[in-house]
Each structure stands twice: as C-alpha cells, then as structure tokens.
XYZ file of C-alpha atoms in Angstrom:
457
model
C 51.224 31.663 68.742
C 53.882 29.315 67.461
C 53.428 27.216 64.306
C 53.557 23.694 65.241
C 53.285 20.455 63.044
C 49.947 20.137 64.666
C 48.687 23.355 63.662
C 49.857 22.858 60.149
C 48.098 19.684 59.762
C 44.991 20.887 61.137
C 45.018 23.698 58.597
C 45.527 21.477 55.808
C 42.842 19.277 56.724
C 40.531 22.177 56.956
C 41.550 23.313 53.669
C 40.952 19.860 52.152
C 37.561 19.726 53.668
C 36.637 23.100 52.427
C 37.807 22.183 48.958
C 35.970 18.823 49.061
C 32.742 20.630 50.100
C 33.285 22.950 47.100
C 33.666 20.222 44.765
C 30.653 18.380 46.063
C 28.712 21.717 45.743
C 29.964 21.957 42.242
C 29.124 18.325 41.458
C 25.716 18.620 43.063
C 25.003 21.798 41.072
C 26.017 20.163 37.974
C 23.678 17.103 38.769
C 21.002 19.536 39.025
C 21.701 21.261 35.786
C 21.722 17.817 34.017
C 18.733 16.438 35.648
C 17.012 19.724 34.461
C 18.339 19.351 30.889
C 17.323 15.608 31.048
C 13.684 16.765 32.208
C 13.491 19.536 29.470
C 14.804 17.178 26.851
C 12.418 14.241 27.943
C 9.506 16.827 27.426
C 10.697 17.936 24.237
C 11.092 14.210 22.908
C 7.736 13.520 24.317
C 6.291 16.663 22.370
C 8.169 15.432 19.290
C 6.794 11.859 19.694
C 3.192 13.197 20.053
C 3.746 15.581 17.005
C 4.978 12.735 14.812
C 2.258 10.310 15.834
C -0.416 12.946 14.668
C 1.149 13.623 11.261
C -0.166 11.019 8.781
C 1.116 12.716 5.412
C 4.459 11.245 4.589
C 6.428 14.066 3.159
C 5.766 16.634 6.035
C 6.340 13.868 8.267
C 9.640 13.298 6.977
C 10.514 16.974 6.962
C 9.481 17.433 10.446
C 11.730 14.343 11.652
C 14.635 15.820 9.659
C 14.152 19.404 11.356
C 14.003 18.037 14.670
C 17.145 15.756 14.111
C 18.948 19.003 12.820
C 17.713 21.128 15.803
C 18.416 18.872 18.559
C 21.882 17.646 17.341
C 23.252 20.920 16.249
C 23.618 19.715 12.732
C 24.016 21.884 9.714
C 22.043 19.698 7.353
C 19.896 16.484 7.641
C 18.152 14.083 5.272
C 15.363 11.552 5.837
C 15.150 8.469 3.564
C 12.423 5.925 3.047
C 13.427 2.378 2.118
C 11.928 1.088 -1.172
C 12.039 -2.676 -0.837
C 10.883 -3.047 -4.470
C 13.692 -1.302 -5.921
C 16.286 -1.975 -2.937
C 16.911 1.888 -2.862
C 16.797 4.677 -0.246
C 14.331 7.575 -1.402
C 15.279 11.022 -0.083
C 12.067 12.481 1.057
C 13.518 15.511 2.994
C 16.934 17.442 2.986
C 16.584 20.254 5.508
C 19.473 22.884 6.564
C 20.378 24.361 9.901
C 18.474 27.656 8.664
C 15.286 25.855 7.861
C 15.393 24.234 11.272
C 16.039 27.389 13.055
C 13.156 29.106 11.186
C 10.587 26.268 11.799
C 8.580 25.264 15.002
C 8.762 21.528 15.076
C 5.314 21.418 16.762
C 3.206 23.483 14.251
C 2.234 22.936 10.588
C 5.386 23.201 8.270
C 5.599 25.671 5.391
C 5.609 24.374 1.834
C 8.906 23.200 0.529
C 10.593 25.888 -1.544
C 10.041 25.137 -5.266
C 13.815 25.913 -6.047
C 14.579 22.835 -3.877
C 12.450 20.320 -5.607
C 13.791 21.289 -9.176
C 16.924 19.299 -8.195
C 15.242 16.176 -7.448
C 14.873 13.088 -9.539
C 13.791 10.241 -10.386
C 10.049 9.701 -9.679
C 8.575 8.085 -6.754
C 5.015 6.387 -6.296
C 3.573 9.642 -5.319
C 4.432 11.458 -8.819
C 6.866 13.638 -7.001
C 10.549 13.864 -7.937
C 12.784 12.730 -5.374
C 16.598 11.400 -5.411
C 17.226 7.740 -4.840
C 20.183 6.058 -3.360
C 20.940 2.296 -4.017
C 21.622 0.598 -0.762
C 25.184 -0.525 -1.998
C 26.154 3.127 -2.099
C 26.949 5.816 0.493
C 27.122 5.804 4.380
C 23.176 5.845 4.395
C 23.329 2.692 2.196
C 25.715 0.868 4.643
C 23.399 1.726 7.450
C 20.471 0.442 5.526
C 22.337 -2.975 4.915
C 23.769 -3.254 8.317
C 21.064 -1.738 10.690
C 23.721 -0.182 12.472
C 24.028 3.407 13.674
C 27.164 4.995 12.416
C 29.025 7.842 13.739
C 31.981 9.391 11.695
C 34.098 12.231 13.292
C 35.503 13.127 10.015
C 34.278 11.733 6.901
C 36.898 13.094 4.730
C 39.476 10.991 6.673
C 37.703 7.969 7.974
C 39.626 4.855 7.001
C 36.439 2.669 7.076
C 34.601 4.649 4.217
C 36.235 5.785 1.049
C 35.679 9.194 -0.243
C 33.715 7.878 -3.497
C 31.345 6.207 -0.805
C 30.956 9.346 1.110
C 30.308 11.458 -2.227
C 26.796 9.666 -2.528
C 25.772 11.221 0.806
C 27.445 14.552 -0.149
C 25.181 14.692 -3.216
C 21.980 14.321 -1.399
C 23.036 16.551 1.594
C 24.497 19.089 -0.975
C 27.252 19.556 1.367
C 30.813 17.949 1.635
C 30.357 16.518 5.226
C 32.884 16.624 7.989
C 31.092 14.880 10.947
C 28.422 12.693 10.046
C 25.753 10.579 11.967
C 23.320 7.993 10.412
C 20.822 6.070 12.094
C 18.507 3.423 10.643
C 14.747 3.739 11.272
C 13.595 0.205 12.370
C 10.013 -0.875 13.117
C 9.667 -4.489 14.429
C 13.181 -5.327 13.122
C 12.234 -4.337 9.718
C 13.827 -1.272 7.959
C 11.526 1.590 7.081
C 14.250 4.190 6.402
C 17.322 6.028 7.485
C 17.737 9.263 9.292
C 21.334 11.354 8.599
C 22.531 14.465 9.952
C 26.051 16.100 9.229
C 28.486 19.207 9.917
C 30.803 20.749 7.660
C 34.580 20.188 7.964
C 35.871 21.918 10.933
C 32.560 22.290 12.738
C 33.353 19.815 15.444
C 32.160 16.076 15.893
C 28.983 15.046 17.374
C 28.853 14.102 21.156
C 27.488 11.254 23.010
C 24.101 13.206 23.728
C 23.670 13.638 19.991
C 24.161 9.832 19.444
C 21.485 9.040 21.933
C 19.080 11.696 20.403
C 19.648 10.439 17.165
C 18.862 6.903 18.106
C 15.737 7.991 19.957
C 14.601 10.073 17.089
C 15.170 7.308 14.697
C 13.137 4.981 16.770
C 10.209 7.353 16.951
C 10.507 8.079 13.458
C 10.209 4.463 12.145
C 6.974 4.203 14.197
C 5.611 7.465 12.623
C 6.699 6.516 9.016
C 5.126 3.177 9.483
C 1.791 4.575 10.547
C 2.066 7.053 7.715
C 2.640 4.551 5.004
C -0.225 2.321 6.293
C -2.566 5.220 6.156
C -1.417 6.029 2.676
C -2.015 2.357 1.696
C -5.552 2.613 3.290
C -6.347 5.729 1.404
C -5.082 4.320 -1.844
C -7.231 1.080 -1.333
C -10.345 3.177 -0.414
C -9.867 5.321 -3.654
C -9.331 2.031 -5.571
C -12.434 0.508 -4.216
C -14.623 3.826 -4.843
C -13.267 3.622 -8.507
C -14.272 0.056 -8.892
C -17.566 0.681 -7.542
C -18.030 3.657 -9.712
C -16.920 1.788 -12.794
C -19.302 -1.051 -11.936
C -22.135 1.321 -11.697
C -21.206 2.639 -15.016
C -21.064 -0.741 -16.719
C -24.315 -1.709 -15.212
C -26.129 1.416 -16.352
C -24.608 0.822 -20.127
C -26.010 -2.883 -19.919
C -29.447 -1.979 -18.454
C -29.707 0.891 -21.102
C -28.578 -1.094 -24.092
C -30.244 -4.304 -22.988
C -33.358 -4.663 -21.007
C -34.394 -0.909 -21.384
C -34.310 -1.096 -25.242
C -36.104 -4.380 -25.034
C -38.896 -2.835 -22.882
C -39.005 0.196 -25.095
C -39.752 -2.242 -28.078
C -42.392 -4.003 -25.793
C -44.189 -0.789 -25.327
C -44.168 0.182 -29.027
C -45.331 -3.416 -29.875
C -48.457 -3.335 -27.490
C -49.444 0.185 -28.798
C -48.918 -1.194 -32.580
C -51.227 -4.047 -31.216
C -53.965 -1.892 -29.985
C -53.829 0.106 -33.215
C -54.485 -3.245 -34.990
C -57.097 -4.400 -32.604
C -58.981 -1.108 -33.340
C -58.701 -1.731 -37.131
C -60.241 -5.155 -36.916
C -56.985 -6.897 -37.692
C -57.037 -9.520 -34.975
C -54.406 -11.982 -36.376
C -51.985 -9.435 -36.899
C -52.540 -8.023 -33.233
C -52.008 -11.523 -32.062
C -48.683 -11.717 -33.671
C -47.638 -8.397 -32.282
C -48.642 -9.178 -28.850
C -46.797 -12.554 -29.091
C -43.823 -10.607 -30.268
C -43.983 -8.227 -27.615
C -44.215 -11.203 -24.881
C -41.122 -12.899 -26.271
C -39.189 -9.466 -26.100
C -40.564 -8.835 -22.386
C -39.280 -12.625 -21.701
C -35.793 -11.710 -23.106
C -35.721 -8.409 -21.171
C -36.721 -10.185 -18.036
C -33.980 -12.944 -18.522
C -31.218 -10.220 -19.047
C -32.404 -8.736 -15.829
C -32.279 -11.777 -13.890
C -28.843 -12.552 -15.264
C -27.464 -9.147 -14.074
C -29.084 -9.447 -10.668
C -27.340 -13.229 -10.420
C -23.997 -11.279 -11.377
C -24.452 -8.728 -8.654
C -25.443 -11.030 -6.059
C -25.905 -14.799 -6.735
C -28.570 -16.022 -4.203
C -26.998 -19.581 -4.164
C -23.995 -18.191 -2.250
C -26.174 -17.196 0.558
C -28.444 -20.162 0.732
C -27.711 -22.791 3.287
C -27.911 -25.628 0.692
C -26.086 -23.687 -1.813
C -22.562 -22.500 -2.014
C -19.773 -21.875 -4.385
C -20.562 -24.942 -6.700
C -24.164 -24.415 -6.658
C -23.563 -20.782 -7.782
C -21.246 -21.895 -10.417
C -23.737 -24.460 -11.789
C -26.460 -21.688 -11.973
C -24.214 -19.474 -13.656
C -22.854 -21.730 -16.486
C -26.359 -23.009 -17.077
C -27.285 -19.819 -18.941
C -24.673 -20.707 -21.563
C -25.731 -24.184 -22.312
C -27.994 -23.098 -25.108
C -26.833 -20.979 -28.101
C -23.375 -20.639 -29.471
C -20.293 -20.645 -27.474
C -18.061 -23.255 -25.723
C -19.020 -26.426 -24.053
C -18.611 -26.121 -20.406
C -17.633 -28.710 -18.062
C -17.699 -28.272 -14.449
C -16.032 -30.687 -11.821
C -15.919 -30.257 -8.098
C -14.443 -31.679 -5.122
C -16.040 -29.506 -2.477
C -17.127 -31.292 0.600
C -17.235 -28.230 3.070
C -18.530 -24.790 2.662
C -16.071 -22.266 3.066
C -16.249 -18.633 4.574
C -18.589 -16.194 2.948
C -15.833 -13.823 1.844
C -13.933 -16.752 0.263
C -16.849 -17.997 -1.634
C -17.920 -14.625 -2.819
C -14.608 -13.751 -3.832
C -13.817 -17.126 -5.618
C -17.072 -17.014 -7.396
C -16.226 -13.348 -8.791
C -12.854 -14.370 -9.991
C -14.104 -17.406 -11.690
C -16.952 -15.482 -13.177
C -14.443 -12.912 -14.754
C -12.240 -15.752 -15.978
C -15.230 -17.368 -17.717
C -16.418 -14.094 -19.084
C -12.851 -13.637 -20.655
C -13.415 -16.999 -22.361
C -16.702 -15.902 -23.763
C -15.542 -12.656 -24.981
C -11.870 -13.047 -26.200
C -10.979 -16.941 -26.497
C -13.249 -18.310 -29.321
C -12.944 -21.652 -27.436
C -14.802 -24.790 -28.240
C -14.445 -26.166 -24.577
C -14.097 -24.525 -21.223
C -13.113 -26.670 -18.292
C -13.852 -25.585 -14.681
C -12.399 -27.313 -11.644
C -13.040 -26.671 -7.971
C -11.391 -28.654 -5.248
C -10.293 -28.517 -1.715
C -7.264 -29.659 -0.049
C -6.398 -29.743 3.608
C -5.502 -26.238 3.629
C -6.252 -24.611 0.352
C -9.197 -23.989 -2.055
C -7.996 -24.510 -5.719
C -10.154 -23.433 -8.515
C -8.984 -23.574 -12.228
C -10.645 -22.207 -15.605
C -9.368 -23.629 -18.646
C -10.123 -23.349 -22.218
C -8.777 -24.269 -25.597
C -9.280 -20.970 -27.272
C -7.022 -18.500 -28.974
C -4.763 -17.862 -25.956
C -2.553 -14.499 -25.642
C 0.479 -13.112 -24.104
C -0.100 -12.198 -20.471
C 3.152 -10.139 -20.262
C 2.017 -7.885 -23.424
C -1.409 -7.493 -21.936
C -0.019 -6.413 -18.609
C 2.378 -3.953 -20.488
C -0.742 -2.470 -22.393
C -2.997 -1.966 -19.266
C -2.410 1.896 -19.450
C -3.862 2.214 -23.013
C -6.532 -0.660 -22.502
C -10.105 -0.301 -21.570
C -10.238 -3.892 -19.810
C -8.382 -4.684 -16.879
C -9.333 -8.313 -16.204
C -6.358 -9.930 -15.012
C -5.529 -7.062 -12.520
C -9.021 -7.232 -11.153
C -8.692 -10.749 -10.498
C -5.563 -10.404 -8.582
C -6.842 -7.514 -6.714
C -9.842 -9.467 -5.705
C -7.661 -12.432 -4.663
C -5.445 -10.072 -2.490
C -8.563 -9.567 -0.388
C -8.661 -13.065 0.897
C -4.918 -13.449 0.888
C -5.268 -15.605 -2.307
C -3.265 -15.804 -5.429
C -4.256 -15.717 -9.052
C -1.907 -16.984 -11.828
C -2.683 -16.675 -15.710
C -0.712 -19.127 -17.919
C -1.547 -18.785 -21.551
C 0.235 -18.740 -25.021
C -1.166 -17.871 -28.466
C -3.260 -20.601 -30.005
C -2.527 -22.771 -26.972
C -5.531 -21.875 -24.838
C -5.568 -20.268 -21.182
C -5.476 -21.571 -17.705
C -6.432 -19.253 -14.760
C -5.626 -20.822 -11.287
C -6.928 -19.278 -7.961
C -5.340 -20.661 -4.991
C -6.821 -19.427 -1.592
C -6.318 -20.248 2.099
C -9.058 -22.670 3.184
C -11.309 -20.877 5.660
C -14.073 -23.148 6.651
C -17.632 -21.398 7.059
C -18.427 -20.139 10.520
C -21.192 -22.402 12.199
C-alpha cells in the first residue's frame, strides 16, 4: 500500500484523537482525585468544627486549633494568640510543633502541656498562667491583628514588606526563625478574637493555595470556638462570684444574728429566769422591773430582726402601692432617732420601673447609705431619686469625712470591705453605672445611672 498525503493526514488525526482521549482521561482521573480529596478534606474540617465547638476550656481549645493548622498545612510550627483588648496585646496560648501535631489525635483529648515548655512563658494572664504577650504594634501577628488581613509570606527573611526586626517578634514566640509564614486573623462578627499563625523553616518551601484556604477556614472556625470558650469562662467566673457573694452574705447574717438578736434573746431568757426567782422569794417589785427589762430587750431583738428581714427583702418593693421610693422611706425611717446624720429624701419618680431595676437600685443606695453611717461621720445625708425620659438617676450625697477612691480601690486586696466594687458589680447586672466622687474632708457623692425600664403591666 502506497503512502499518500491522505493516509498521512488520517494517521495524524487518529494520533491526535488518541492523544486527546488520553489527555481527557488523565484530566478526568485528576478531577476525580481532586473531588475525593475535597470530600475527604470536607469531612475532616467538619470533624474539626464539631470537635472545636465541643471544647469549652480555652487553653486546650487553642492547642487543638494550632495542632490542626500545623497538621493540615504541613507547617513545622504554629501558634494561636488571643486578643486582649484591655492591654492591646496578643497573648500566645499555644505554640505547637510538627512533631507534636504528628503525635496527637486532633479528635481526642490532648495530653498535658510539657512543663519544660511552660517555663519559658511570661508574663501572667488573667488565669494565673504564664504566657508570652505580643503588642499589636509588633510582629507579623500584630500586623494581622491591626489590619484584619490574612498575610502570606514566601520567605520571611527576604520579604520587602516586613523588616527582619518585625519578623523577630514572631520568631521569639515560635522559637524558630521562619522561612515561609502564614498568619490569619480570627474574626467573629467583625471583631478580632485572636490570630492563628503557622511557619516553615527557611528552605522548607512555601505554602500553597490549598494551605491558604485551609488557614482561612480554620481561623474562621477557631474564632467561633474561642468566642464560645470565652463566654463560657465569663459565665463560670460570674457563677463563682455569685456563689461567693451568697456565702459572704450568709456569713454576715450569721454574725449579725449571733451578735445581735441571739444575744438579746439569751438576755431575755436569763432575765425571766431571774424574775421567777424573785417572784418565788416574794420580791414583787424587783421581779416587775426585771420583767420590764426583759420586755424591752425582746423588743430590741425583734426590731433588729425586722431590720435584717427588711434588708434581705424590702416588702415595699413587691407591693402594688409601694416601689423604690416607698422602700427608701421605710429604710431611712429607722435612722430618724438617735445619733447619726439627718436624712433628706427627694424623689421625682412618677412611674414604677422594672422589678430588677428597683431591687438593684435599692441595694446600691442601701450600700451607699450604710457606708455613710459607718465611715463618713456626716451631719447630713441627701438621697435624690429621679427619672428622665430614658434613665433612672439616683444620688447619695453626704457632708462627711470623704476619702480617696483611687486609694481604696488599690487597697481592695488587703481590705475586708468591698463596698464600691459590690455596687459596681450590682449595677452591671442591669446595664447601669455607678460613679463615686469624693475627697478627704469634702464629703462623698455616689451616683447610679440606670437605663429606664418600665414595670411590666
């Protein structure tokens, strides 16, 4: 058979078609591989998300986030930072290496941190543990915290955007001079919660696009998990504070009942027993006098018990015809006789407010008045309660000795009384604010400003 141009053309076309089919098959095979990888990665990420959402203890949570980031991006070291807004710093809660990631199952409980690592950490965070801090003005992590932008660096030792002295801050946390560096912000509802960072040593290669997408996804999942853990920590702290406050109040009531009414009632019993002895001896007048003394002592005890019951729960706050002002009138009435300051109560209070607002406002005013009685040595005390369109404003003012509020706050750790702190914490329960203005020899003004929340009908 002779070779003609037509035959050559046909052979070339067949070869091209065969090559195209082979290329198509390779592409299809590669697409199937990619689809399988995506499906496997999706399952892994879903498992990671479920695992993170179930972890409510912040340090293990951050270790787990870091281990996952190191494992999935092929990094050699990673770090997770939490943003401390009060100090404008990033607190490094976890620094994990490739070896630690390889030896840990990201879906099971983590082993305790090696104590040899914690010896390198400083200064102290709010949990009492030692952790390194990075000001947001420093390092690549600080840059990401400021800008909120994921940053990818192929070679941190030669990147024109970031001088080596900036990179050195991250290197100190990572305990390694980084080559490739990838840092992502952990954002929740547009607010920064922390920063996630992974790195490779110089010469170990750069991170690819897959790693970039993974890092973005992990940072997003981590932000939600960190926010939940922080909320859980605050709830636990508030629960512990409430339990402690209740215990302190029980102790206080126990002491007052023991030292006050209990002692008086014991005196009444002794007096009546002595009166009986006098009666048996025919000394009627003396017995009468002892009985009268016992009656007076019993009345004093009953009055103290009523005052303590009032302090626990002023019934005027629950009565339909009562309210905050009625409770305050009943409260200061007990001080109108005997030594102490002269009280003046003024009120513009046309509408009952919510029960929580009235109960909390009364407790704060009561604490302020008790401070006047105990410490001020005042001649006068003025209580003013008024409502504006959107606020309840109450003030307690005295002309007593006054004090330095900053000094008292500084001495809280060594003081047995936490009056100002107690008032501020109570105010926080109704989204209110308490301010204390005072100077030595110039008296004191305590002001409560609370959102106006009318009583439910």
